[in-house]
Amino acid sequence: MWSNMSRVLFHIGDAPCHGKQFHIDAQDSYPSGDPRGLKITDLLKNLTEKNISYYFAEINKSTVKMIDEFTKVLNSLDGSRVKVVNLNSAEDLSELVSSSVSSTITDSKSQSLHCLAGKSLKKISVDRSSLAWKIQNMRQCRATLYKAKFNGEIDDIKDQRIQLTEQKVVIYLAEKPFAKGAIRYAYAGILNGSKFVLKKTASLDPYHNTMKFYTEMIETQLIAKILATKYFDILKIDKNIKFVDVNLIQIEETGEYYSIEEFIPGEFVKWMNNAGGLNEDIYSCALDAFAHWTYQATKEYLIVNDLQGFRLDEKEYLLTDPAISSPEGYNRFSTTNLSLKGIKRFFRTHQCNHICKHLKLAKHKYQILPDRNTGPLNTEITG
């Protein structure tokens, strides 16, 4: 029974498995495959469904073709690959296992939690060639674009919903996704000559391909954008941080819905997830305090976290795909709304920094850690 979020299979091998497709000119008593009838697709599917990171310790080059074949299967299942490490001697084993587990734990901390865990999700192979943005390799689709707008202020978030206006468009859409997140696939698209990313849920539940469901998804980002705009109006710092605009689109021929946002080239990073995990390697005082501030600014109605996006340079961030946890709004804000659990998890690991103090943010009853002393890493407050 795998009960922890961080799951590692560390495989050591000095020869390929049975089956001529897994080796070149190796002696194999069972060239047709495993004599017990085991199929690599079934075995690797079991790993992906249990979210197990697969590491292979390479002792010699006889296993190269086998790992290439394994990686092809993994990529077709969920877009992942076998993580290969070189095992040069027995003395290296302990360090390799330790570093592999450490890497997996770090990855787990960056993963977001959602209510689709344990449910059936689509398995689509990822193809990054669509990022060449060649219209001739995309399908032309007639679609309806729904632009989202929120007409209220922060105090209206609790009772008001976003409004949608529609227009007919023609969009060019890639057949396969170029990336996969925790619960969504990302596709390349071209609309009016500009590059866009279209995101579609991996869920097989029919409800998760409805306008209501996708409206909740884009509402989450729009509300986060409104809060971020107000936050950075109040907090004067030498950084430009904002959320990307997101809208909704429906393909006429298939009826499928996608969220749609501008394609941003650059380094994609994740500062925190929605379960209390924080990326200390790229810690941001401003974003950590922003999450705390959203709880106080909305009078404890919600908290915005799962902060991720593009770091264009040291002073400009474009954020996307946030999460909102709201106990009172438990039926809003899509599948990453962890309700009270999300509030608890944030504050149990949150350490107030100098910006929290500057904004006079109240300590939450679930806060148990001391204040953070970032010293020279402090973001300078200019006003």
Short mmCIF file of C-alpha atoms in Angstrom, two decimals:
data_model
loop_
_atom_site.label_atom_id
_atom_site.label_comp_id
_atom_site.label_asym_id
_atom_site.label_seq_id
_atom_site.Cartn_x
_atom_site.Cartn_y
_atom_site.Cartn_z
CA MET A 1 0.00 0.00 0.00
CA TRP A 2 1.49 3.33 -1.11
CA SER A 3 0.19 5.92 1.37
CA ASN A 4 2.67 8.77 0.97
CA MET A 5 2.59 11.45 -1.74
CA SER A 6 6.27 10.76 -2.52
CA ARG A 7 6.61 7.34 -4.19
CA VAL A 8 9.79 5.96 -5.75
CA LEU A 9 10.63 2.74 -7.58
CA PHE A 10 14.42 2.36 -7.85
CA HIS A 11 15.26 -0.30 -10.44
CA ILE A 12 18.80 -1.66 -10.81
CA GLY A 13 19.57 -3.69 -13.92
CA ASP A 14 22.64 -4.96 -15.76
CA ALA A 15 20.77 -6.60 -18.67
CA PRO A 16 17.60 -5.90 -20.66
CA CYS A 17 14.34 -7.72 -20.08
CA HIS A 18 12.94 -10.48 -22.31
CA GLY A 19 11.62 -9.43 -25.72
CA LYS A 20 13.59 -8.60 -28.85
CA GLN A 21 12.15 -5.07 -28.96
CA PHE A 22 14.04 -4.29 -25.75
CA HIS A 23 17.59 -5.08 -26.86
CA ILE A 24 19.99 -5.29 -29.79
CA ASP A 25 21.66 -8.69 -30.47
CA ALA A 26 21.45 -9.85 -26.85
CA GLN A 27 21.13 -13.52 -25.94
CA ASP A 28 17.45 -13.99 -25.11
CA SER A 29 15.74 -17.31 -24.38
CA TYR A 30 12.34 -15.62 -24.70
CA PRO A 31 12.55 -13.22 -27.69
CA SER A 32 8.74 -13.04 -27.85
CA GLY A 33 8.56 -11.48 -24.40
CA ASP A 34 8.13 -12.37 -20.74
CA PRO A 35 7.33 -16.09 -20.33
CA ARG A 36 4.75 -15.26 -17.63
CA GLY A 37 2.83 -13.04 -20.01
CA LEU A 38 3.68 -9.75 -18.29
CA LYS A 39 3.20 -6.72 -20.54
CA ILE A 40 5.28 -3.58 -20.06
CA THR A 41 2.32 -1.33 -20.87
CA ASP A 42 0.29 -2.87 -18.03
CA LEU A 43 3.18 -2.65 -15.57
CA LEU A 44 3.99 0.98 -16.36
CA LYS A 45 0.30 1.93 -16.37
CA ASN A 46 0.12 0.60 -12.83
CA LEU A 47 3.02 2.90 -11.85
CA THR A 48 1.44 5.99 -13.42
CA GLU A 49 -1.92 5.33 -11.80
CA LYS A 50 -0.21 5.15 -8.40
CA ASN A 51 1.89 8.26 -9.17
CA ILE A 52 5.18 6.39 -8.64
CA SER A 53 8.43 7.95 -9.87
CA TYR A 54 10.45 5.35 -11.79
CA TYR A 55 14.24 5.55 -11.49
CA PHE A 56 16.54 3.16 -13.34
CA ALA A 57 20.16 2.70 -12.24
CA GLU A 58 22.19 2.07 -15.41
CA ILE A 59 25.19 -0.21 -14.90
CA ASN A 60 26.11 -0.68 -18.57
CA LYS A 61 24.81 0.29 -22.01
CA SER A 62 23.01 -3.00 -22.72
CA THR A 63 19.83 -1.55 -21.20
CA VAL A 64 19.70 1.63 -23.31
CA LYS A 65 17.17 0.31 -25.84
CA MET A 66 15.01 -1.17 -23.09
CA ILE A 67 14.80 2.18 -21.30
CA ASP A 68 14.04 3.95 -24.59
CA GLU A 69 11.10 1.58 -25.11
CA PHE A 70 9.93 2.01 -21.51
CA THR A 71 10.07 5.79 -21.92
CA LYS A 72 7.98 5.64 -25.10
CA VAL A 73 5.30 3.75 -23.20
CA LEU A 74 5.38 6.14 -20.23
CA ASN A 75 5.18 9.13 -22.53
CA SER A 76 2.13 7.67 -24.27
CA LEU A 77 0.48 7.07 -20.88
CA ASP A 78 1.01 10.37 -19.11
CA GLY A 79 3.83 12.29 -20.79
CA SER A 80 6.49 11.23 -18.25
CA ARG A 81 9.76 9.35 -18.73
CA VAL A 82 12.11 6.94 -16.96
CA LYS A 83 14.65 8.85 -14.85
CA VAL A 84 18.03 7.28 -15.56
CA VAL A 85 20.96 7.52 -13.14
CA ASN A 86 24.42 6.04 -13.67
CA LEU A 87 25.57 3.47 -11.12
CA ASN A 88 29.32 3.20 -11.47
CA SER A 89 30.04 1.28 -8.27
CA ALA A 90 28.31 -0.24 -5.25
CA GLU A 91 29.62 2.64 -3.14
CA ASP A 92 27.53 5.07 -5.23
CA LEU A 93 24.26 3.24 -4.55
CA SER A 94 23.37 4.89 -1.24
CA GLU A 95 23.93 8.40 -2.61
CA LEU A 96 21.95 7.69 -5.80
CA VAL A 97 18.96 6.34 -3.89
CA SER A 98 19.07 9.24 -1.44
CA SER A 99 19.23 11.88 -4.18
CA SER A 100 16.42 10.17 -6.13
CA VAL A 101 14.14 10.11 -3.10
CA SER A 102 15.03 13.72 -2.28
CA SER A 103 14.21 14.81 -5.84
CA THR A 104 10.87 12.99 -5.70
CA ILE A 105 9.95 14.61 -2.38
CA THR A 106 10.75 18.03 -3.86
CA ASP A 107 8.53 17.25 -6.86
CA SER A 108 5.73 16.07 -4.56
CA LYS A 109 5.83 19.32 -2.61
CA SER A 110 5.29 21.23 -5.85
CA GLN A 111 2.25 19.18 -6.82
CA SER A 112 -1.19 20.59 -6.22
CA LEU A 113 -3.96 18.69 -4.50
CA HIS A 114 -7.37 18.35 -6.15
CA CYS A 115 -10.63 16.50 -5.69
CA LEU A 116 -9.99 14.33 -8.78
CA ALA A 117 -7.41 12.24 -6.92
CA GLY A 118 -8.23 8.55 -7.33
CA LYS A 119 -10.67 9.16 -10.19
CA SER A 120 -10.25 8.06 -13.80
CA LEU A 121 -8.28 10.52 -15.89
CA LYS A 122 -7.53 10.60 -19.61
CA LYS A 123 -4.12 9.34 -20.68
CA ILE A 124 -2.91 11.28 -23.70
CA SER A 125 0.62 11.26 -25.08
CA VAL A 126 2.38 14.60 -25.09
CA ASP A 127 3.91 16.01 -28.27
CA ARG A 128 5.95 19.21 -27.96
CA SER A 129 6.35 19.55 -31.73
CA SER A 130 3.19 21.69 -31.79
CA LEU A 131 5.23 24.49 -30.23
CA ALA A 132 6.68 25.03 -33.70
CA TRP A 133 3.36 26.87 -34.25
CA LYS A 134 2.81 25.63 -37.81
CA ILE A 135 -0.80 26.25 -38.83
CA GLN A 136 -0.64 23.55 -41.50
CA ASN A 137 -0.13 20.95 -38.75
CA MET A 138 -3.15 22.15 -36.76
CA ARG A 139 -6.87 21.63 -37.30
CA GLN A 140 -8.99 24.63 -38.16
CA CYS A 141 -11.99 24.95 -35.83
CA ARG A 142 -14.99 27.21 -35.64
CA ALA A 143 -15.53 28.16 -32.03
CA THR A 144 -17.29 30.44 -29.57
CA LEU A 145 -15.00 32.58 -27.42
CA TYR A 146 -16.42 33.61 -24.04
CA LYS A 147 -14.62 36.58 -22.50
CA ALA A 148 -14.79 36.78 -18.72
CA LYS A 149 -15.33 39.90 -16.62
CA PHE A 150 -16.00 40.59 -12.96
CA ASN A 151 -17.86 43.85 -12.37
CA GLY A 152 -17.49 44.12 -8.59
CA GLU A 153 -14.89 44.91 -5.96
CA ILE A 154 -13.20 42.65 -3.41
CA ASP A 155 -16.17 42.94 -1.04
CA ASP A 156 -18.42 41.62 -3.83
CA ILE A 157 -16.45 38.41 -4.46
CA LYS A 158 -18.53 36.41 -2.00
CA ASP A 159 -21.90 37.13 -3.64
CA GLN A 160 -21.17 38.05 -7.26
CA ARG A 161 -20.15 35.80 -10.14
CA ILE A 162 -18.24 36.54 -13.32
CA GLN A 163 -20.02 37.58 -16.52
CA LEU A 164 -19.32 36.15 -19.98
CA THR A 165 -19.68 37.83 -23.36
CA GLU A 166 -19.40 35.72 -26.49
CA GLN A 167 -18.10 36.05 -30.04
CA LYS A 168 -17.63 33.65 -32.95
CA VAL A 169 -14.03 32.92 -33.92
CA VAL A 170 -11.88 30.58 -36.00
CA ILE A 171 -8.97 28.99 -34.16
CA TYR A 172 -6.18 26.62 -35.20
CA LEU A 173 -5.69 23.90 -32.59
CA ALA A 174 -2.98 21.24 -32.18
CA GLU A 175 -4.16 17.63 -32.19
CA LYS A 176 -2.04 16.60 -29.20
CA PRO A 177 -1.11 18.45 -25.99
CA PHE A 178 2.40 19.77 -25.54
CA ALA A 179 2.32 19.49 -21.74
CA LYS A 180 0.43 17.92 -18.87
CA GLY A 181 -0.22 19.30 -15.39
CA ALA A 182 -1.83 17.68 -12.36
CA ILE A 183 -5.34 17.75 -13.82
CA ARG A 184 -5.10 19.46 -17.21
CA TYR A 185 -3.52 19.06 -20.63
CA ALA A 186 -2.14 22.10 -22.47
CA TYR A 187 -2.57 22.52 -26.24
CA ALA A 188 -1.06 25.01 -28.65
CA GLY A 189 -3.49 27.23 -30.54
CA ILE A 190 -3.39 30.18 -32.93
CA LEU A 191 -6.16 32.80 -32.81
CA ASN A 192 -6.11 35.94 -34.95
CA GLY A 193 -2.43 35.35 -35.67
CA SER A 194 -1.44 35.20 -31.98
CA LYS A 195 -0.21 32.23 -29.96
CA PHE A 196 -2.43 30.86 -27.20
CA VAL A 197 -2.46 27.97 -24.74
CA LEU A 198 -5.72 26.02 -24.46
CA LYS A 199 -6.13 23.90 -21.33
CA LYS A 200 -8.48 20.96 -21.05
CA THR A 201 -9.28 18.86 -18.00
CA ALA A 202 -7.99 15.28 -17.90
CA SER A 203 -11.15 14.13 -16.12
CA LEU A 204 -13.44 11.59 -17.79
CA ASP A 205 -16.45 12.84 -15.81
CA PRO A 206 -18.98 14.38 -18.28
CA TYR A 207 -19.60 17.25 -15.84
CA HIS A 208 -16.00 18.31 -16.28
CA ASN A 209 -16.70 19.20 -19.91
CA THR A 210 -19.49 21.66 -19.21
CA MET A 211 -19.63 25.44 -19.32
CA LYS A 212 -20.36 25.55 -15.59
CA PHE A 213 -17.22 23.61 -14.72
CA TYR A 214 -14.95 25.67 -16.98
CA THR A 215 -16.53 28.91 -15.78
CA GLU A 216 -15.49 27.93 -12.25
CA MET A 217 -11.94 27.36 -13.48
CA ILE A 218 -11.58 30.75 -15.13
CA GLU A 219 -13.42 32.47 -12.26
CA THR A 220 -10.64 31.25 -9.96
CA GLN A 221 -7.98 32.98 -12.02
CA LEU A 222 -10.02 36.14 -12.56
CA ILE A 223 -10.69 36.54 -8.82
CA ALA A 224 -7.00 35.94 -8.11
CA LYS A 225 -6.12 38.61 -10.68
CA ILE A 226 -8.44 41.16 -9.05
CA LEU A 227 -6.92 40.47 -5.64
CA ALA A 228 -3.36 40.65 -7.00
CA THR A 229 -4.06 44.00 -8.67
CA LYS A 230 -5.32 45.45 -5.37
CA TYR A 231 -2.46 43.91 -3.39
CA PHE A 232 0.22 45.42 -5.57
CA ASP A 233 -1.57 48.78 -5.53
CA ILE A 234 -1.25 48.74 -1.74
CA LEU A 235 2.22 47.19 -1.61
CA LYS A 236 4.77 49.32 -3.42
CA ILE A 237 7.66 47.11 -4.49
CA ASP A 238 10.10 47.14 -7.37
CA LYS A 239 8.46 44.16 -9.10
CA ASN A 240 5.76 43.67 -11.72
CA ILE A 241 3.65 40.66 -10.75
CA LYS A 242 0.26 39.91 -12.28
CA PHE A 243 -2.00 37.10 -13.48
CA VAL A 244 -2.47 36.25 -17.15
CA ASP A 245 -5.92 36.96 -18.60
CA VAL A 246 -7.93 33.76 -19.09
CA ASN A 247 -11.14 33.13 -21.03
CA LEU A 248 -13.31 30.22 -22.16
CA ILE A 249 -13.67 28.72 -25.63
CA GLN A 250 -15.95 26.01 -27.04
CA ILE A 251 -15.17 24.12 -30.25
CA GLU A 252 -18.37 23.96 -32.31
CA GLU A 253 -17.72 20.63 -34.06
CA THR A 254 -17.03 18.61 -30.89
CA GLY A 255 -18.67 20.72 -28.18
CA GLU A 256 -15.45 20.54 -26.15
CA TYR A 257 -14.55 23.36 -23.77
CA TYR A 258 -11.08 24.73 -23.05
CA SER A 259 -9.73 27.61 -21.02
CA ILE A 260 -7.62 29.87 -23.22
CA GLU A 261 -4.83 32.27 -22.36
CA GLU A 262 -1.90 33.98 -24.06
CA PHE A 263 1.17 31.82 -24.63
CA ILE A 264 4.06 33.11 -22.54
CA PRO A 265 7.56 31.99 -23.51
CA GLY A 266 9.92 31.74 -20.57
CA GLU A 267 10.88 29.75 -17.51
CA PHE A 268 7.86 28.15 -15.82
CA VAL A 269 8.23 27.92 -12.05
CA LYS A 270 6.06 27.06 -9.06
CA TRP A 271 6.47 29.11 -5.89
CA MET A 272 3.92 27.19 -3.79
CA ASN A 273 1.18 24.59 -4.11
CA ASN A 274 -2.27 24.59 -2.50
CA ALA A 275 -1.35 22.12 0.24
CA GLY A 276 1.23 24.00 2.28
CA GLY A 277 4.21 23.20 0.07
CA LEU A 278 6.67 26.02 -0.58
CA ASN A 279 9.56 26.11 -3.05
CA GLU A 280 12.38 27.41 -0.85
CA ASP A 281 14.80 27.52 -3.80
CA ILE A 282 12.91 30.43 -5.36
CA TYR A 283 11.17 31.82 -2.28
CA SER A 284 9.25 35.05 -2.90
CA CYS A 285 8.43 37.28 0.08
CA ALA A 286 5.82 39.13 -1.99
CA LEU A 287 3.94 36.01 -3.11
CA ASP A 288 4.06 34.30 0.28
CA ALA A 289 2.60 37.41 1.90
CA PHE A 290 0.07 37.77 -0.94
CA ALA A 291 -1.50 34.42 -0.08
CA HIS A 292 -1.78 35.48 3.59
CA TRP A 293 -3.18 38.88 2.59
CA THR A 294 -5.96 37.39 0.41
CA TYR A 295 -7.40 35.66 3.46
CA GLN A 296 -7.55 38.90 5.43
CA ALA A 297 -8.65 41.08 2.49
CA THR A 298 -11.66 38.85 1.78
CA LYS A 299 -12.60 38.76 5.47
CA GLU A 300 -11.57 35.11 5.75
CA TYR A 301 -13.78 34.03 2.84
CA LEU A 302 -10.94 32.55 0.75
CA ILE A 303 -7.22 32.17 0.27
CA VAL A 304 -5.34 32.26 -3.04
CA ASN A 305 -2.32 29.97 -3.34
CA ASP A 306 -0.86 27.41 -5.75
CA LEU A 307 1.12 30.32 -7.16
CA GLN A 308 2.97 29.45 -10.35
CA GLY A 309 3.79 30.92 -13.70
CA PHE A 310 6.58 32.55 -15.66
CA ARG A 311 9.55 34.38 -14.23
CA LEU A 312 10.44 36.61 -17.15
CA ASP A 313 13.27 38.15 -15.13
CA GLU A 314 14.03 38.92 -11.48
CA LYS A 315 11.43 41.70 -11.40
CA GLU A 316 8.61 40.50 -13.64
CA TYR A 317 6.36 37.49 -13.01
CA LEU A 318 3.27 36.40 -14.94
CA LEU A 319 1.13 33.98 -12.92
CA THR A 320 -1.39 31.38 -14.08
CA ASP A 321 -3.50 28.46 -12.76
CA PRO A 322 -3.83 29.54 -9.12
CA ALA A 323 -6.03 27.71 -6.61
CA ILE A 324 -8.58 29.17 -4.26
CA SER A 325 -9.62 27.43 -1.06
CA SER A 326 -12.84 28.65 0.51
CA PRO A 327 -14.74 26.83 3.28
CA GLU A 328 -17.84 28.98 2.83
CA GLY A 329 -17.54 28.88 -0.96
CA TYR A 330 -16.96 25.12 -1.01
CA ASN A 331 -19.06 24.75 -4.18
CA ARG A 332 -17.04 27.35 -6.13
CA PHE A 333 -13.54 27.66 -7.55
CA SER A 334 -13.25 24.28 -9.28
CA THR A 335 -11.53 21.04 -8.27
CA THR A 336 -8.52 22.58 -6.49
CA ASN A 337 -10.70 24.19 -3.79
CA LEU A 338 -9.60 22.31 -0.66
CA SER A 339 -12.04 24.26 1.54
CA LEU A 340 -10.99 24.41 5.21
CA LYS A 341 -8.22 21.87 4.61
CA GLY A 342 -6.57 24.31 2.21
CA ILE A 343 -6.67 27.12 4.79
CA LYS A 344 -5.20 24.88 7.49
CA ARG A 345 -2.44 23.55 5.27
CA PHE A 346 -1.33 27.01 4.19
CA PHE A 347 -1.12 28.49 7.67
CA ARG A 348 0.48 25.43 9.29
CA THR A 349 3.57 25.95 7.11
CA HIS A 350 3.37 29.73 6.63
CA GLN A 351 5.98 31.90 8.31
CA CYS A 352 5.11 35.58 8.33
CA ASN A 353 7.77 37.74 6.68
CA HIS A 354 8.51 41.47 6.71
CA ILE A 355 5.73 42.17 4.19
CA CYS A 356 3.14 40.43 6.39
CA LYS A 357 4.31 42.68 9.22
CA HIS A 358 4.26 45.79 7.00
CA LEU A 359 0.65 45.04 6.02
CA LYS A 360 -0.26 44.24 9.64
CA LEU A 361 -1.60 40.81 8.72
CA ALA A 362 -3.10 38.96 11.67
CA LYS A 363 -1.68 35.62 12.72
CA HIS A 364 -4.02 32.69 12.10
CA LYS A 365 -4.82 30.23 14.88
CA TYR A 366 -3.26 27.43 12.79
CA GLN A 367 0.09 29.21 12.51
CA ILE A 368 2.68 27.34 14.55
CA LEU A 369 5.98 28.36 12.96
CA PRO A 370 8.09 31.40 13.93
CA ASP A 371 8.33 34.44 11.68
CA ARG A 372 10.68 34.17 8.73
CA ASN A 373 13.93 36.11 8.77
CA THR A 374 14.93 36.45 5.13
CA GLY A 375 17.60 39.06 5.79
CA PRO A 376 19.23 40.16 2.51
CA LEU A 377 16.53 38.31 0.55
CA ASN A 378 13.88 40.76 1.75
CA THR A 379 11.88 42.36 -1.03
CA GLU A 380 12.34 46.11 -0.67
CA ILE A 381 9.13 48.01 0.04
CA THR A 382 9.36 51.37 -1.73
CA GLY A 383 6.19 53.01 -0.49
#
